[in-house]
PDB file of N, CA and C in Angstrom:
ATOM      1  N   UNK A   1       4.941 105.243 109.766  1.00 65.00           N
ATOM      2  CA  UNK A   1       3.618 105.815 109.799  1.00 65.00           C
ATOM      3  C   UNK A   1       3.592 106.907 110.867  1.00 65.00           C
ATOM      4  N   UNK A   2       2.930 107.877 110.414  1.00 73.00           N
ATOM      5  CA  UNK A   2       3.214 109.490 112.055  1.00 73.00           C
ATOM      6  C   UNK A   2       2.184 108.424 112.805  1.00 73.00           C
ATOM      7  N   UNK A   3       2.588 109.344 113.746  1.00 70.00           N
ATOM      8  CA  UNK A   3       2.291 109.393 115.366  1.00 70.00           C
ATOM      9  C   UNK A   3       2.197 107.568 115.596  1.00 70.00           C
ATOM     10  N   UNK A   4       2.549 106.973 114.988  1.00 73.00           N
ATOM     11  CA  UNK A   4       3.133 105.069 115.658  1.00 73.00           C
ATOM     12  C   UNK A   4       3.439 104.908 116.597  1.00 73.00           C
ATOM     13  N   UNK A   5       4.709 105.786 116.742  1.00 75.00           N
ATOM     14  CA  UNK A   5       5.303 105.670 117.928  1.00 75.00           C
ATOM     15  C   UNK A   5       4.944 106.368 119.645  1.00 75.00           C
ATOM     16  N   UNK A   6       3.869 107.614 119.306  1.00 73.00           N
ATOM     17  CA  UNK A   6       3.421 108.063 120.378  1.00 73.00           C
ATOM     18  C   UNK A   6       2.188 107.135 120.434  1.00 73.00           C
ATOM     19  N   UNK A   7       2.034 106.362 119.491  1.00 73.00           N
ATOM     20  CA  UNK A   7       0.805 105.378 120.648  1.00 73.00           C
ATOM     21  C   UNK A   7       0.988 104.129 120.805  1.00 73.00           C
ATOM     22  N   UNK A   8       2.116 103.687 120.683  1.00 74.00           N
ATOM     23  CA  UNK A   8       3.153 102.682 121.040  1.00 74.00           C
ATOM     24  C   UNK A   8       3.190 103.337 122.506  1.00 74.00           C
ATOM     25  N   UNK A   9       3.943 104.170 122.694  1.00 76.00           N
ATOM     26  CA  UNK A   9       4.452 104.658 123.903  1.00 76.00           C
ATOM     27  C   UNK A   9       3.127 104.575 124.889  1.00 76.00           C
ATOM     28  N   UNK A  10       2.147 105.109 124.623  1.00 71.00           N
ATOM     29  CA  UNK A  10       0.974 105.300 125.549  1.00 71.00           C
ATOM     30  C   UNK A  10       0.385 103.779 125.543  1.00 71.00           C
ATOM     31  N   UNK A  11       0.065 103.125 124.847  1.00 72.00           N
ATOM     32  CA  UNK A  11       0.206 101.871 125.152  1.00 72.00           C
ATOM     33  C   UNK A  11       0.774 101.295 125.964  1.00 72.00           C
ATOM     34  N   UNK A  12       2.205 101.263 126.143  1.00 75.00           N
ATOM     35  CA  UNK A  12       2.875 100.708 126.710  1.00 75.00           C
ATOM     36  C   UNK A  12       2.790 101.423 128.365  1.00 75.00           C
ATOM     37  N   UNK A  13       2.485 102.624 128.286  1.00 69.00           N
ATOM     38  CA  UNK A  13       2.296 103.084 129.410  1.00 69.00           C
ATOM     39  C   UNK A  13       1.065 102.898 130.442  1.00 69.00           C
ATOM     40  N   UNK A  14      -0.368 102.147 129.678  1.00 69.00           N
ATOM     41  CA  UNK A  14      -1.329 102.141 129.913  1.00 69.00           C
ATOM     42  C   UNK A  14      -1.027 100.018 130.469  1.00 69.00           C
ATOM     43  N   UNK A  15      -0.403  99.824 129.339  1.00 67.00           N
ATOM     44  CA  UNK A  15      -0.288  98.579 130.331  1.00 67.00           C
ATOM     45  C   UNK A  15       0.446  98.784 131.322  1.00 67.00           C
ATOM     46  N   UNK A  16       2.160  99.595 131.318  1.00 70.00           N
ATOM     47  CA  UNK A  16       2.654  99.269 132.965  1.00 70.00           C
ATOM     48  C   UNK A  16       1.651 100.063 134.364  1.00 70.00           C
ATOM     49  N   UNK A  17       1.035 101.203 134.103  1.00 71.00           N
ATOM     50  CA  UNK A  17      -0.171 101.389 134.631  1.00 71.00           C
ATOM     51  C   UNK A  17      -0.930 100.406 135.296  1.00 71.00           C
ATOM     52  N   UNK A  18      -1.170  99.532 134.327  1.00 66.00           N
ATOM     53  CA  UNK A  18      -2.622  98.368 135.018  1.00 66.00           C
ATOM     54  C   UNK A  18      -1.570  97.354 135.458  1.00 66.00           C
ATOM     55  N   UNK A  19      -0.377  96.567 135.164  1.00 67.00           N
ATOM     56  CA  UNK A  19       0.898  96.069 135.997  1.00 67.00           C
ATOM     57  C   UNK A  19       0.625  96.352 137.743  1.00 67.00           C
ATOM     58  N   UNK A  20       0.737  97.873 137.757  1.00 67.00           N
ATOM     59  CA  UNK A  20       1.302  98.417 138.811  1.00 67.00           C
ATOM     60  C   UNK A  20       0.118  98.003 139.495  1.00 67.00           C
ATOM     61  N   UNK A  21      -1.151  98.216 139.054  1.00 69.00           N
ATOM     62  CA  UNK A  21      -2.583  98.452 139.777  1.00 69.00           C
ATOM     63  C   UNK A  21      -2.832  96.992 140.150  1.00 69.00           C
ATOM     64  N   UNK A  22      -2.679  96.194 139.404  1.00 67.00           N
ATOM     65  CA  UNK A  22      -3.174  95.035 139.430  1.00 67.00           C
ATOM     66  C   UNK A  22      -1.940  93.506 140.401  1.00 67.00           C
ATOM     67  N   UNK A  23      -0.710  94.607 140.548  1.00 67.00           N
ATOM     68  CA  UNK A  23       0.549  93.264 140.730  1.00 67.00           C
ATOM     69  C   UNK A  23       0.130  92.737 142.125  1.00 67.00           C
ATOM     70  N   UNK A  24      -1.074  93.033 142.983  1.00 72.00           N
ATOM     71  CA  UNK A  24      -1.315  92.345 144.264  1.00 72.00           C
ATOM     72  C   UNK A  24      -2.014  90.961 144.340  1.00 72.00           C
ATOM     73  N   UNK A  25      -2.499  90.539 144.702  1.00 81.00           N
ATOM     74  CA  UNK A  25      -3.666  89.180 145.154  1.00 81.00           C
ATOM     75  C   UNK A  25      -4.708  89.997 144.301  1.00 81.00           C
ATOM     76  N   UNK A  26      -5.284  88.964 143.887  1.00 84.00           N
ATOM     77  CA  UNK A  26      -6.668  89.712 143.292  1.00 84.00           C
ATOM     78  C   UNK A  26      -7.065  88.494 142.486  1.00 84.00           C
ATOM     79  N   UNK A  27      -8.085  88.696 142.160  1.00 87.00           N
ATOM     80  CA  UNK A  27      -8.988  87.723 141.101  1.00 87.00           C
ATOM     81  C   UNK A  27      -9.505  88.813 139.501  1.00 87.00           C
ATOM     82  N   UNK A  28      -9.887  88.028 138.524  1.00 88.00           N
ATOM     83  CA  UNK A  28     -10.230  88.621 137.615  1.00 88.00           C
ATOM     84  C   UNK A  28     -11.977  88.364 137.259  1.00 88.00           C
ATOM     85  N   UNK A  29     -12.865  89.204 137.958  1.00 90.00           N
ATOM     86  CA  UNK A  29     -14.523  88.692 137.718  1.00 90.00           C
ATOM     87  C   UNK A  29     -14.659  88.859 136.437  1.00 90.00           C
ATOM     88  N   UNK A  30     -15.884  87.920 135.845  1.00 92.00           N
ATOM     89  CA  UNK A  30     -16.227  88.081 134.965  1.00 92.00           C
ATOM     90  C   UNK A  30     -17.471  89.342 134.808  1.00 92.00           C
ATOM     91  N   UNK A  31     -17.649  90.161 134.197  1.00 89.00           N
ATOM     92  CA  UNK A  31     -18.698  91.539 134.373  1.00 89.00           C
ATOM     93  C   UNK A  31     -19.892  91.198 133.335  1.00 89.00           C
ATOM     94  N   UNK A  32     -18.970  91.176 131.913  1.00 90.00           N
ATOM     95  CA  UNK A  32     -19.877  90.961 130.906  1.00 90.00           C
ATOM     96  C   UNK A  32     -19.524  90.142 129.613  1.00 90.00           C
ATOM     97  N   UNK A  33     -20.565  89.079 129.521  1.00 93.00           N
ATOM     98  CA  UNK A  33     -19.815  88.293 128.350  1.00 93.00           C
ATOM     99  C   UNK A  33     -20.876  87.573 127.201  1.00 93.00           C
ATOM    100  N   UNK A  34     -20.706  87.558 125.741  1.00 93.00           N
ATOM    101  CA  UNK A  34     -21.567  87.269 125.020  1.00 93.00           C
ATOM    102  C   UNK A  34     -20.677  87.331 123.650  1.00 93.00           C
ATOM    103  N   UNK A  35     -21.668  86.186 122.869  1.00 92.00           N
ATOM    104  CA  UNK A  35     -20.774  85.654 121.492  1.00 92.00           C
ATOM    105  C   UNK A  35     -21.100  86.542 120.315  1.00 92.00           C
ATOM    106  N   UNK A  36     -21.946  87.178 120.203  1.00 91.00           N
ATOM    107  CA  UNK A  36     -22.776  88.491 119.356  1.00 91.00           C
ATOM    108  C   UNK A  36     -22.441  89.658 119.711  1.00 91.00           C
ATOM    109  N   UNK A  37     -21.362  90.279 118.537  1.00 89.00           N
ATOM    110  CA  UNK A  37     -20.555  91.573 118.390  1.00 89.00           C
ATOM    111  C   UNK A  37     -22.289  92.507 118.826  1.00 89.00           C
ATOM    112  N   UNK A  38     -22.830  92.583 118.103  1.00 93.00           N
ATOM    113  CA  UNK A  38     -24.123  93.733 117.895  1.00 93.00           C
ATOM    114  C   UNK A  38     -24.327  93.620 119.991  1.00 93.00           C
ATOM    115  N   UNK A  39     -24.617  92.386 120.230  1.00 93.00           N
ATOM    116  CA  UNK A  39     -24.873  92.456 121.885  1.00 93.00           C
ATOM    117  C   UNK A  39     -23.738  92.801 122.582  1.00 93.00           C
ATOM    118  N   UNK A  40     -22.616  92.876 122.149  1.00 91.00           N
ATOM    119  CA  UNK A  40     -21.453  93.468 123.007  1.00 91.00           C
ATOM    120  C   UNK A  40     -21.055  94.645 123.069  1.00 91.00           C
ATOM    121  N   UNK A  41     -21.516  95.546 121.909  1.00 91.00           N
ATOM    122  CA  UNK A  41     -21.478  96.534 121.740  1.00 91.00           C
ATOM    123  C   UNK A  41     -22.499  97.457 122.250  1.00 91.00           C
ATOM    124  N   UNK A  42     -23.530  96.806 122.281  1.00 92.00           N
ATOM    125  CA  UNK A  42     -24.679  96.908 123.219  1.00 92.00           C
ATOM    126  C   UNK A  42     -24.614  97.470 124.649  1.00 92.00           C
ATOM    127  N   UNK A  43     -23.943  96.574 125.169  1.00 89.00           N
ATOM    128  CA  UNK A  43     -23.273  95.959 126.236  1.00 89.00           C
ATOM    129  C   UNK A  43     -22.825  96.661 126.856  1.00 89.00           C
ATOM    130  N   UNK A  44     -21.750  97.088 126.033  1.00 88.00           N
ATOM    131  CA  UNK A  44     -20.756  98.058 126.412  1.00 88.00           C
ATOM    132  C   UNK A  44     -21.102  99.437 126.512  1.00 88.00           C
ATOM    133  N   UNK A  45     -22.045  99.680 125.900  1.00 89.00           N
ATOM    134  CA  UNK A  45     -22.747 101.084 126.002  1.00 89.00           C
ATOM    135  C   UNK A  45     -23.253 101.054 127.191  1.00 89.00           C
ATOM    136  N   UNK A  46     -24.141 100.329 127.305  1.00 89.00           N
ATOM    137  CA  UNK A  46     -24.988 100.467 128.860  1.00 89.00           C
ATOM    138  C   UNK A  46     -24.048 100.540 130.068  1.00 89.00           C
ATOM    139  N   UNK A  47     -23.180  99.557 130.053  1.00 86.00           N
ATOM    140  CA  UNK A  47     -22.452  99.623 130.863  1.00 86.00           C
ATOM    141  C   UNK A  47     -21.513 101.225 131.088  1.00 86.00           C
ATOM    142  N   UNK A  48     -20.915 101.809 130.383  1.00 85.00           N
ATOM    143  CA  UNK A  48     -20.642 103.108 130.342  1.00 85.00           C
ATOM    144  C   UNK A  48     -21.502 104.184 131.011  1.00 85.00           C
ATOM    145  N   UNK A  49     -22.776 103.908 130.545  1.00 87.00           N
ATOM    146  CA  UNK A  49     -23.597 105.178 131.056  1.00 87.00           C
ATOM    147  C   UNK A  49     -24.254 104.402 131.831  1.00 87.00           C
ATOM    148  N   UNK A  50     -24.610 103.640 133.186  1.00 84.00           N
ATOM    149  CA  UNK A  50     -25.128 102.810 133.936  1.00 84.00           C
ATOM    150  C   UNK A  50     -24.695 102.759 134.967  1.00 84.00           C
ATOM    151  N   UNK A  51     -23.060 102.088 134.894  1.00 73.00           N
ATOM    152  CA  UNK A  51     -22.449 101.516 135.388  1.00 73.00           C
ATOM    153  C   UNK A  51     -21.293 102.699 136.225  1.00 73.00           C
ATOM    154  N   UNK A  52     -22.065 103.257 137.446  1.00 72.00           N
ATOM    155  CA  UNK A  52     -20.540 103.928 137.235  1.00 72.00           C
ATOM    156  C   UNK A  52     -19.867 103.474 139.427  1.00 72.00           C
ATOM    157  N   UNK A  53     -19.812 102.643 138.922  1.00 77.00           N
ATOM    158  CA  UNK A  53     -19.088 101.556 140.036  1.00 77.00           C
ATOM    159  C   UNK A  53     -18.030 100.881 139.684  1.00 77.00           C
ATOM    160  N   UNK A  54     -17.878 100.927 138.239  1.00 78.00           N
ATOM    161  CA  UNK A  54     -17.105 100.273 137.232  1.00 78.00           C
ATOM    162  C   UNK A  54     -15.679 100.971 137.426  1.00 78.00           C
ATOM    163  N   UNK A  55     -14.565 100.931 137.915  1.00 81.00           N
ATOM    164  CA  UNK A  55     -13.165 101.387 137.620  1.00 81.00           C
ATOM    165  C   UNK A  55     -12.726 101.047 136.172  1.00 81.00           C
ATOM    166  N   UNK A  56     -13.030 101.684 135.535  1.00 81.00           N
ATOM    167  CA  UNK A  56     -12.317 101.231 133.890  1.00 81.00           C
ATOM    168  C   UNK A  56     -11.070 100.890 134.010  1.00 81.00           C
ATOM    169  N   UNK A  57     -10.424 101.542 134.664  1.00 81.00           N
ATOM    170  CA  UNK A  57      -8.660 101.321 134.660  1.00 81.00           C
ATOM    171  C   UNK A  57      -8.493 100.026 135.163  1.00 81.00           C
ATOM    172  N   UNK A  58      -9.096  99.185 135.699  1.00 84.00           N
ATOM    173  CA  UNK A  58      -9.256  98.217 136.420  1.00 84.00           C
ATOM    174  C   UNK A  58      -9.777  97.028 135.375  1.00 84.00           C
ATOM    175  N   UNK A  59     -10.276  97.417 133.892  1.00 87.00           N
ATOM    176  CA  UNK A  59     -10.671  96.455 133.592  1.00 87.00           C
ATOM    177  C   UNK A  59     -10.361  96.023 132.111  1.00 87.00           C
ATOM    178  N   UNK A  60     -10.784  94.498 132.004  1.00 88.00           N
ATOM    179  CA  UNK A  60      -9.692  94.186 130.756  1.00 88.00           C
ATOM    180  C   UNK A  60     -11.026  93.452 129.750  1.00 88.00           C
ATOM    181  N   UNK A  61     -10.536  93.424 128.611  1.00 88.00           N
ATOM    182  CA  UNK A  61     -11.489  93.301 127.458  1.00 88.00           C
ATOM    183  C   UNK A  61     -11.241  91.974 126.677  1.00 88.00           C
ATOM    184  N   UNK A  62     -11.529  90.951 126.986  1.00 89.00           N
ATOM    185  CA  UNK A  62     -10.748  89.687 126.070  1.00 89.00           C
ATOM    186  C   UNK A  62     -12.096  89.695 124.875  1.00 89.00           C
ATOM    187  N   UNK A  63     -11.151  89.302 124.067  1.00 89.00           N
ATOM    188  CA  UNK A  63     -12.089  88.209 122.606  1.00 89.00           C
ATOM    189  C   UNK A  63     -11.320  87.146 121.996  1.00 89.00           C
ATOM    190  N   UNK A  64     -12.134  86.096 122.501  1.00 86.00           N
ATOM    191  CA  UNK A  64     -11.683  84.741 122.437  1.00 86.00           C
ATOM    192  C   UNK A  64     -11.945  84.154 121.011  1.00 86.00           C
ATOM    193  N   UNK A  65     -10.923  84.168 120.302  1.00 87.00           N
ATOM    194  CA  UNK A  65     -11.052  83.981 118.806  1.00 87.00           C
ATOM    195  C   UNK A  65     -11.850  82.666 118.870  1.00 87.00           C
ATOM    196  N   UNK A  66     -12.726  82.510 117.558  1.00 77.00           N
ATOM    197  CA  UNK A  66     -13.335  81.110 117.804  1.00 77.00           C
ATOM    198  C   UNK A  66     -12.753  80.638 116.554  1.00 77.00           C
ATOM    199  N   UNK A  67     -13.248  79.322 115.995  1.00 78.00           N
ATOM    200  CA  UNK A  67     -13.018  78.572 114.654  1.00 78.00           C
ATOM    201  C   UNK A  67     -14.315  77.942 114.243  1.00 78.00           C
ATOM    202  N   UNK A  68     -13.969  77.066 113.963  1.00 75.00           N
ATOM    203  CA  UNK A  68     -15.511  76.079 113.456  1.00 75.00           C
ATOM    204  C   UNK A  68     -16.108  75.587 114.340  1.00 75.00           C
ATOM    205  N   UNK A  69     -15.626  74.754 115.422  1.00 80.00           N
ATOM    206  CA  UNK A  69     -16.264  74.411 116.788  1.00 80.00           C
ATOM    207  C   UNK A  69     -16.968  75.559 117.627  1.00 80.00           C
ATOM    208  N   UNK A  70     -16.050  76.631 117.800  1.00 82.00           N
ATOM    209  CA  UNK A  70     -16.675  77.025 118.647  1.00 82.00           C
ATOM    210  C   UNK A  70     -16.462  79.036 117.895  1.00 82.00           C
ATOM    211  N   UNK A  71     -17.825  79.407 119.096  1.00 87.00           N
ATOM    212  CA  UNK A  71     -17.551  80.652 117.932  1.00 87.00           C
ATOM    213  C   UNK A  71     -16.871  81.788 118.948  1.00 87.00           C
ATOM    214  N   UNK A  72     -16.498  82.724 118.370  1.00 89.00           N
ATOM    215  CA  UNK A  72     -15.799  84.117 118.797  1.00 89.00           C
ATOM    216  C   UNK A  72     -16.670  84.398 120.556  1.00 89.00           C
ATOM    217  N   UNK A  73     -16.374  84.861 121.565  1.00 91.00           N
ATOM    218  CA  UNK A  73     -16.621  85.297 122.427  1.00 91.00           C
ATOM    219  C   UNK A  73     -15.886  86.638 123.113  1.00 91.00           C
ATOM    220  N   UNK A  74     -16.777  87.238 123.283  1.00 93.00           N
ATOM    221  CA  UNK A  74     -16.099  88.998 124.209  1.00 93.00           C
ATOM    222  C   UNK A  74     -16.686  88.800 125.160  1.00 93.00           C
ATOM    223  N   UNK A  75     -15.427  89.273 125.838  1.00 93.00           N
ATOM    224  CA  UNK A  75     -15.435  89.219 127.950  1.00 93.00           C
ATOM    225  C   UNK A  75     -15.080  90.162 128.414  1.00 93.00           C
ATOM    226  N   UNK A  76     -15.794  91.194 129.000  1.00 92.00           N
ATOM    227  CA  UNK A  76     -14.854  92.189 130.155  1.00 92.00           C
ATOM    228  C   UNK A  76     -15.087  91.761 131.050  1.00 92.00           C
ATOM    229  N   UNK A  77     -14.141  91.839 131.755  1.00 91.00           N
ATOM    230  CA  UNK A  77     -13.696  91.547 133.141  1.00 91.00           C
ATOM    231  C   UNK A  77     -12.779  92.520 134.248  1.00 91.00           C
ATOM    232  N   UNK A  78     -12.798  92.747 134.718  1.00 88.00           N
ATOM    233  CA  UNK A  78     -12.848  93.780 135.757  1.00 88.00           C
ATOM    234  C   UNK A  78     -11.706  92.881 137.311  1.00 88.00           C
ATOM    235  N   UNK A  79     -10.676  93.629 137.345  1.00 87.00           N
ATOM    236  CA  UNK A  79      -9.890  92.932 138.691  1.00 87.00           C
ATOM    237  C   UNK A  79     -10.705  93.761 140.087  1.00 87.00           C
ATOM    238  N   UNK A  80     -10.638  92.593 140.611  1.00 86.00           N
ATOM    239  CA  UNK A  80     -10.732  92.199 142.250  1.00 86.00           C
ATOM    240  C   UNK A  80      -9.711  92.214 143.012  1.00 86.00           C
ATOM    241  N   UNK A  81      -9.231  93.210 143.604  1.00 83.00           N
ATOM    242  CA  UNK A  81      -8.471  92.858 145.054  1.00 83.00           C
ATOM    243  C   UNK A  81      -8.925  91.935 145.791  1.00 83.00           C
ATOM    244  N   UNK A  82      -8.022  91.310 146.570  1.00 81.00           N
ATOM    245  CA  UNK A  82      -8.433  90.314 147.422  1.00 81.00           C
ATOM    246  C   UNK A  82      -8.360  91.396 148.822  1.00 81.00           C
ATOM    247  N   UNK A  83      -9.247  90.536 149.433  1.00 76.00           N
ATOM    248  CA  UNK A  83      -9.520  91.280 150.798  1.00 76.00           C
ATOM    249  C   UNK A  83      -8.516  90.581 151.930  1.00 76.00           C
ATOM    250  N   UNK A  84      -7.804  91.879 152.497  1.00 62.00           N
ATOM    251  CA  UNK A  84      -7.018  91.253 153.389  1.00 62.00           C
ATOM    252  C   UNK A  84      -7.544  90.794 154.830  1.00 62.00           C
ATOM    253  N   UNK A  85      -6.773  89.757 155.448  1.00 58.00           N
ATOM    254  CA  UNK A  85      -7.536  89.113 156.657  1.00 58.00           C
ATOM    255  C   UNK A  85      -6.446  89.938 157.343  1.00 58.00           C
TER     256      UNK A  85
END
């Protein structure tokens, strides 16, 4: 398929990127989280134009597949350095 492989590559570059940023002490906060795509998307807008304290590069996007018990959940979360003593 064209261009696969140049966003393979940038991929891969965008994770050793956040590797590098993130390989210290740190914690992972939770920022924003909710089980309703329409509210996450929501979400995520405001946060963009709102939010600008936010290091994007700094932050990671989970969706927690659900099943019958329990349902789908989206999390950004955002790393924390730990503060040195």
């Amino acid at each position: 398929m064209p261009g696969q492989r140049k966003r393979k590559s940038q991929r891969r570059h965008a994770a050793e990127r956040m590797a590098a940023r993130t390989s210290g002490p740190g914690r992972w906060e939770v920022v924003f989280e909710t089980q309703s795509a329409a509210e996450w998307r929501e979400g995520l807008r405001r946060l963009r134009t709102e939010a600008a304290d936010i290091d994007w590069e700094l932050t990671r996007i989970d969706t927690l597949c659900g099943r019958l018990q329990q349902p789908t959940t989206y999390r950004l979360s955002r790393f924390v350095p730990a503060t040195g003593r």
